[in-house]
XYZ file of C-alpha atoms in Angstrom:
189
model
C 56.673 -133.753 -59.341
C 56.161 -132.509 -55.800
C 58.413 -129.459 -56.457
C 56.188 -128.417 -59.342
C 53.095 -128.741 -57.182
C 54.654 -126.606 -54.431
C 55.710 -123.856 -56.857
C 52.294 -123.990 -58.556
C 50.596 -123.649 -55.178
C 52.895 -120.738 -54.287
C 52.056 -118.973 -57.560
C 48.331 -119.485 -56.982
C 48.635 -118.172 -53.422
C 50.611 -115.109 -54.566
C 48.111 -114.454 -57.348
C 45.279 -114.673 -54.803
C 47.024 -112.209 -52.488
C 47.662 -109.816 -55.387
C 44.049 -109.975 -56.575
C 42.751 -109.436 -53.029
C 45.059 -106.451 -52.554
C 43.974 -105.013 -55.924
C 40.271 -105.408 -55.075
C 40.644 -103.750 -51.669
C 42.674 -100.902 -53.148
C 40.106 -100.420 -55.936
C 37.292 -100.285 -53.383
C 39.104 -97.651 -51.344
C 39.888 -95.526 -54.392
C 36.547 -95.761 -56.179
C 34.099 -96.035 -53.305
C 33.572 -92.340 -52.630
C 30.534 -92.997 -50.459
C 32.733 -94.890 -48.015
C 35.270 -92.088 -48.043
C 32.591 -89.404 -47.623
C 30.987 -91.241 -44.713
C 34.377 -91.714 -43.099
C 35.144 -87.988 -43.390
C 31.909 -87.004 -41.692
C 31.888 -89.792 -39.092
C 35.350 -88.887 -37.773
C 34.496 -85.477 -36.340
C 37.186 -83.066 -35.273
C 36.977 -81.419 -31.858
C 35.933 -78.187 -33.563
C 33.057 -79.926 -35.294
C 31.900 -81.339 -31.933
C 31.376 -77.821 -30.569
C 27.803 -76.552 -30.951
C 27.718 -72.891 -31.981
C 25.071 -71.054 -29.986
C 25.044 -73.819 -27.340
C 28.603 -74.708 -26.286
C 30.083 -72.412 -23.651
C 33.642 -71.214 -23.183
C 34.096 -73.802 -20.418
C 32.826 -76.525 -22.824
C 35.510 -75.464 -25.306
C 38.256 -75.596 -22.677
C 37.002 -78.955 -21.424
C 37.154 -80.358 -24.982
C 40.239 -78.571 -26.353
C 42.211 -77.649 -23.239
C 43.566 -74.216 -22.449
C 44.128 -72.040 -25.530
C 47.664 -70.968 -26.415
C 46.429 -67.386 -26.527
C 43.276 -65.339 -26.121
C 42.247 -62.247 -28.083
C 39.450 -60.064 -26.731
C 37.489 -57.337 -28.469
C 34.499 -56.123 -26.460
C 32.191 -59.068 -25.795
C 33.929 -61.198 -28.469
C 36.722 -63.541 -27.371
C 38.894 -65.609 -29.715
C 40.461 -68.717 -28.200
C 43.490 -69.695 -30.282
C 44.829 -73.248 -30.508
C 47.983 -74.586 -32.115
C 47.922 -76.412 -35.435
C 50.537 -78.473 -37.243
C 51.954 -75.194 -38.556
C 53.375 -72.374 -36.457
C 51.936 -69.923 -39.006
C 48.282 -70.807 -38.361
C 46.044 -71.087 -35.315
C 42.655 -72.764 -35.020
C 40.132 -70.343 -33.569
C 36.999 -70.600 -31.469
C 35.085 -67.331 -31.386
C 32.990 -66.780 -28.280
C 30.333 -64.083 -27.977
C 28.853 -63.644 -24.535
C 29.582 -67.095 -23.154
C 28.589 -69.120 -26.253
C 30.532 -70.326 -29.276
C 29.706 -68.091 -32.230
C 31.811 -70.053 -34.737
C 35.063 -71.981 -34.930
C 37.716 -72.240 -37.598
C 39.760 -75.380 -38.167
C 42.833 -75.184 -40.391
C 43.398 -78.310 -42.472
C 46.805 -79.578 -43.584
C 45.943 -82.932 -45.171
C 43.091 -84.707 -46.927
C 41.467 -86.022 -43.726
C 38.591 -83.510 -43.900
C 37.749 -84.381 -47.514
C 37.439 -82.254 -50.620
C 34.896 -79.806 -51.987
C 33.047 -82.581 -53.825
C 32.511 -84.494 -50.580
C 30.727 -81.517 -49.030
C 28.605 -80.996 -52.143
C 27.511 -84.640 -51.944
C 26.506 -84.168 -48.327
C 24.975 -80.659 -48.381
C 24.151 -80.000 -52.032
C 25.391 -76.931 -53.854
C 26.793 -74.185 -51.619
C 24.571 -71.204 -50.897
C 27.422 -68.714 -51.171
C 30.838 -68.516 -52.763
C 33.017 -65.915 -51.116
C 36.636 -64.861 -51.190
C 39.439 -63.967 -48.834
C 40.409 -60.391 -49.787
C 44.087 -61.103 -49.130
C 44.464 -64.337 -51.090
C 43.312 -64.792 -54.677
C 43.630 -68.596 -54.690
C 41.398 -69.154 -51.627
C 37.624 -69.499 -52.092
C 34.991 -70.084 -49.412
C 31.995 -72.306 -50.116
C 29.248 -71.693 -47.573
C 26.558 -74.285 -46.822
C 24.123 -72.226 -44.715
C 21.741 -75.048 -43.767
C 24.634 -77.334 -42.854
C 26.339 -74.727 -40.679
C 29.648 -75.246 -42.434
C 31.858 -73.251 -44.739
C 34.906 -74.679 -46.401
C 37.861 -72.745 -47.667
C 39.569 -74.293 -50.642
C 42.828 -73.865 -52.450
C 42.138 -73.677 -56.192
C 38.498 -74.740 -55.657
C 39.158 -78.289 -54.478
C 41.613 -78.956 -51.639
C 40.244 -77.927 -48.253
C 42.501 -75.667 -46.208
C 40.064 -74.325 -43.607
C 36.613 -75.161 -42.255
C 34.242 -72.749 -40.518
C 31.645 -74.327 -38.210
C 28.611 -72.187 -37.329
C 24.928 -72.477 -36.504
C 22.702 -72.924 -39.559
C 21.473 -69.445 -40.447
C 20.145 -67.190 -43.178
C 22.318 -65.485 -45.762
C 21.824 -62.126 -44.065
C 22.793 -63.484 -40.645
C 25.886 -65.176 -42.054
C 27.016 -62.050 -43.875
C 26.614 -59.946 -40.735
C 27.775 -62.387 -38.038
C 30.554 -64.334 -39.736
C 31.531 -63.001 -43.166
C 31.946 -59.403 -41.949
C 34.310 -60.160 -39.041
C 36.307 -62.533 -41.268
C 36.347 -59.900 -44.043
C 34.970 -62.326 -46.623
C 33.569 -60.775 -49.782
C 31.996 -61.646 -53.104
C 34.726 -60.097 -55.254
C 37.652 -62.322 -56.120
C 40.813 -60.350 -55.394
C 43.313 -59.821 -58.175
C 46.764 -59.032 -56.899
C 48.325 -59.565 -60.335
C 49.994 -62.804 -59.301
C 48.734 -64.982 -62.145
């Protein structure tokens, strides 16, 4: 009789563990508010920079020395390594202040397009990379953030900038990045 009670207790304990695991997993999968808050609470170093306020020395203090520097007049690009040798994160400095920064994303840690829509509402602008027909940019002007997506969902790049008007964004950020409103068609589809 005692063997039956032990095996019954073991089955009940295993069932309890399974149910607990299932409930926790369900919460993590279906609780998008928790995921969205987690995405925005865990700021990257690039997101911590304040465009228009942070100086070049602030950037170096936070990120360390860049792997390379590109200069063009009074604009300086500080380039930092990413997980891929093919891409560099960039902090663009004008004068001595951060103008904008670009963070390349290689996993889901920065969220998805829907997460940014929940936080900022609908994007003010949808723009395109002229060299890549599967990359779209969703610009949230009041939030000071633009996200680049692959096939309109998975985030591959984030632009951090000061909140600004459409005209300012087009002149100060979209033009140097060569973003446009026409989706390129390179005949790859």
